[in-house]
Coordinates of N, CA and C in Angstrom, one line a residue:
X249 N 167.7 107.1 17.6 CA 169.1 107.7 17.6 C 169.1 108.9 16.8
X250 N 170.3 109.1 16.9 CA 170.5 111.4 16.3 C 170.2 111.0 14.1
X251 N 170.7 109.8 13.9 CA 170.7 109.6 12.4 C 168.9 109.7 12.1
X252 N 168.0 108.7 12.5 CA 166.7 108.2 12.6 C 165.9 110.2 13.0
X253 N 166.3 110.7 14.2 CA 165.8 111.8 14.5 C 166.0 112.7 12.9
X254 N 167.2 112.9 12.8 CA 167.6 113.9 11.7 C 167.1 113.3 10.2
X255 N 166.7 112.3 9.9 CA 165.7 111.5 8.8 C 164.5 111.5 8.9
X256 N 164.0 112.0 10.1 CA 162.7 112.0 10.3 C 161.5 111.2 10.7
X257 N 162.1 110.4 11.8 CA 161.3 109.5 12.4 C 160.6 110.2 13.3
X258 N 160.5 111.5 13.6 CA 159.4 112.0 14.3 C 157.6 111.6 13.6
X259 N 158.1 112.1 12.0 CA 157.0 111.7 11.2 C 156.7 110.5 11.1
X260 N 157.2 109.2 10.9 CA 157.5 108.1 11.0 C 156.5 107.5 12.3
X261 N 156.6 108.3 13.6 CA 156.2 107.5 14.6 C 154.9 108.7 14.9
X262 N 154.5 110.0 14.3 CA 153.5 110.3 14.2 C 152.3 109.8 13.5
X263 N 152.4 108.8 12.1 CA 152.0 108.5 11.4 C 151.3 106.8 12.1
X264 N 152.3 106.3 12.7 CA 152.4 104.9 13.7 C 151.0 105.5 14.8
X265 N 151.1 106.2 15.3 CA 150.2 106.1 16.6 C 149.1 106.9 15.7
X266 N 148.9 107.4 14.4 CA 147.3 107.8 13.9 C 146.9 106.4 13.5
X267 N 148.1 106.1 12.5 CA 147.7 104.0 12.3 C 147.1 103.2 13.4
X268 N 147.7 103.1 14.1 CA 147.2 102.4 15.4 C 145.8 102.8 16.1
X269 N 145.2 104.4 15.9 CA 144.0 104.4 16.7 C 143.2 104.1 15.5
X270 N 143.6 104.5 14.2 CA 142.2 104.0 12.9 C 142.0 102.8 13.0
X271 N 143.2 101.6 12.8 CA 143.0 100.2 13.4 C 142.2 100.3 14.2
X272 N 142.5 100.4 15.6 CA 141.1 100.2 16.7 C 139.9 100.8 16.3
X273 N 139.6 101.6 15.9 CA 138.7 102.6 15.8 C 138.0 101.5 14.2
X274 N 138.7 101.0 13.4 CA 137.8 100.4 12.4 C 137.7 98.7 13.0
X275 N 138.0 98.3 14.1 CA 137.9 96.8 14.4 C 139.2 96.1 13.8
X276 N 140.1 96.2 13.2 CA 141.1 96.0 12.5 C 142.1 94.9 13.4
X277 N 142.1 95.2 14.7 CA 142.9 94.4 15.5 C 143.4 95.5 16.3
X278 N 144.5 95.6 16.8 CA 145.2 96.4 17.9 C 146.7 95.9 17.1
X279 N 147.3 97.0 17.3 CA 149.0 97.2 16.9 C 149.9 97.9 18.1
X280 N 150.3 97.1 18.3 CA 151.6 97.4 19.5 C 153.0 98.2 18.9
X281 N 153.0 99.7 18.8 CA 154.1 100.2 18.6 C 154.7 100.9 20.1
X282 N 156.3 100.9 19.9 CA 156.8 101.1 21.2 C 158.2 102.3 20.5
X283 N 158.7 103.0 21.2 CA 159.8 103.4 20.5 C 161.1 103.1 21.3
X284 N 162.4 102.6 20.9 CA 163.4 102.4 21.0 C 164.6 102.9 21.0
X285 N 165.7 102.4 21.6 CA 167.1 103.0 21.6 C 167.3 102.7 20.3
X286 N 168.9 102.8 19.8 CA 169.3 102.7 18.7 C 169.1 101.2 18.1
X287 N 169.0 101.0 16.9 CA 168.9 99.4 16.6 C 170.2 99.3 15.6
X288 N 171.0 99.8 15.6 CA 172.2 99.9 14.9 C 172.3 99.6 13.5
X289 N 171.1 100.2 13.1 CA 171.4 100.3 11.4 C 171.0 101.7 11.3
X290 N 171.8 102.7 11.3 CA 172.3 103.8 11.2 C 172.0 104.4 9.7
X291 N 172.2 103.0 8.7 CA 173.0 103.7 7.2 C 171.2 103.9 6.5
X292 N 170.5 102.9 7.5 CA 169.1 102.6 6.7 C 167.9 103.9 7.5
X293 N 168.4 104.9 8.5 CA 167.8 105.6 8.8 C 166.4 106.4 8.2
X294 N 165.0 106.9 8.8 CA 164.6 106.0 10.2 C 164.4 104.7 9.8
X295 N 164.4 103.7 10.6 CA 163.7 102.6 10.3 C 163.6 102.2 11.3
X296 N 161.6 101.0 11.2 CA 160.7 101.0 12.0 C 161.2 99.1 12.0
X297 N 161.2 98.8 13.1 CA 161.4 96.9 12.9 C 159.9 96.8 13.6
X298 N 159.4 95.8 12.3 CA 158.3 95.2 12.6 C 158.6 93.8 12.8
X299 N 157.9 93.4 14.4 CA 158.1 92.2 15.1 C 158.1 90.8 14.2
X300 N 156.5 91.0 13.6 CA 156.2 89.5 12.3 C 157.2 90.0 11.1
X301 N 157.8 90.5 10.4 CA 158.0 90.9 9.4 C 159.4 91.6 9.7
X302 N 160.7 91.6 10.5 CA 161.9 92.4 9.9 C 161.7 93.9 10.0
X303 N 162.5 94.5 9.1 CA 162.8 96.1 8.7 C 162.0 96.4 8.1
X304 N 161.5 97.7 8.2 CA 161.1 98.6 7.1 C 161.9 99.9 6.9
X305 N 162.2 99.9 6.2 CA 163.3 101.5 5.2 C 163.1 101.7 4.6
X306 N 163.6 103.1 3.9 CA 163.2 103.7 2.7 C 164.3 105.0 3.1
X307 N 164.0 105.7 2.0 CA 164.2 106.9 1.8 C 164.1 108.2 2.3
X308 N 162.7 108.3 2.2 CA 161.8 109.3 2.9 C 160.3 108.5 3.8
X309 N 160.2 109.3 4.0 CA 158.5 108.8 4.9 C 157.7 108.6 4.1
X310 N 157.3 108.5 2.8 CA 156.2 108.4 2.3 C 157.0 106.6 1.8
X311 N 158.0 106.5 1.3 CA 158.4 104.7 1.0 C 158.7 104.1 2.7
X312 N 159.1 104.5 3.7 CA 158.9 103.9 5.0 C 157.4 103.5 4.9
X313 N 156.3 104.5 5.1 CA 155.1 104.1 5.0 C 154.4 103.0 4.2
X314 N 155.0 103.3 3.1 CA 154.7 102.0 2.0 C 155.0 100.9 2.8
X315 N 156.2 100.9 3.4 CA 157.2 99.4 3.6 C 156.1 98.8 5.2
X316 N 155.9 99.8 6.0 CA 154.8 99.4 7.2 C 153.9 98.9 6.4
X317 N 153.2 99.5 5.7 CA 151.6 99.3 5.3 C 151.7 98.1 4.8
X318 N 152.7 97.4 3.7 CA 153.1 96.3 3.2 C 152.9 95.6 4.3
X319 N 153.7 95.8 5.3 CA 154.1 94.9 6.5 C 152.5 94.4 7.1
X320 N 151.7 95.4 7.5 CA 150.8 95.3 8.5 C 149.4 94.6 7.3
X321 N 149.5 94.6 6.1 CA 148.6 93.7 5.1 C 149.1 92.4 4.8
X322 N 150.7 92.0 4.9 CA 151.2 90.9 4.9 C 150.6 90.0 6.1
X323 N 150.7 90.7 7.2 CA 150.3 90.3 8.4 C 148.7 89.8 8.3
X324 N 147.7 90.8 8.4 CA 146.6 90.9 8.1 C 146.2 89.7 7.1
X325 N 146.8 89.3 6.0 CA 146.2 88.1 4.9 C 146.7 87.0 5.4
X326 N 147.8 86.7 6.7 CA 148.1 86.0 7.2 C 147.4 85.3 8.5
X327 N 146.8 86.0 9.3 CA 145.7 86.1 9.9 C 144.5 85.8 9.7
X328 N 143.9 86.2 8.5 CA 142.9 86.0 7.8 C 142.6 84.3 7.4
X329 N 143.8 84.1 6.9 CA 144.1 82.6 6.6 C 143.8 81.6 7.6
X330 N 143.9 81.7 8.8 CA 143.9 81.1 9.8 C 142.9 81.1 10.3

């Protein structure tokens, strides 16, 4: 949406598809990102919803990134476990 665009989810979702080929590219697994219409949290602009894990937000792109990277290691030690 025009909030997410104007906060900078361009960067957001350029950072997502370099994530996604190092993953493959180091054996890490495969990560399915897709992009979307509005998800109507507007005030939390950009924000990325990760499937296993809810929202990620922040501020700027460098605490979004934090909140994915958390996301995709949560995941990851979860996985591992099993």
């Amino acid at each position: 949406g025009d909030s997410c665009k104007a906060r900078g989810s361009k960067a957001v979702w350029n950072w997502l598809r370099e994530e996604q080929s190092n993953r493959d590219a180091r054996g890490q697994g495969s990560m399915l990102i897709a992009q979307t219409t509005c998800l109507g949290r507007c005030h939390l602009a950009p924000i990325v919803q990760v499937v296993s894990g809810g929202y990620c937000t922040g501020r700027n792109e460098a605490e979004i990134v934090s909140a994915i990277q958390h996301q995709l290691e949560k995941r990851r030690r979860t996985v591992d476990a099993l």
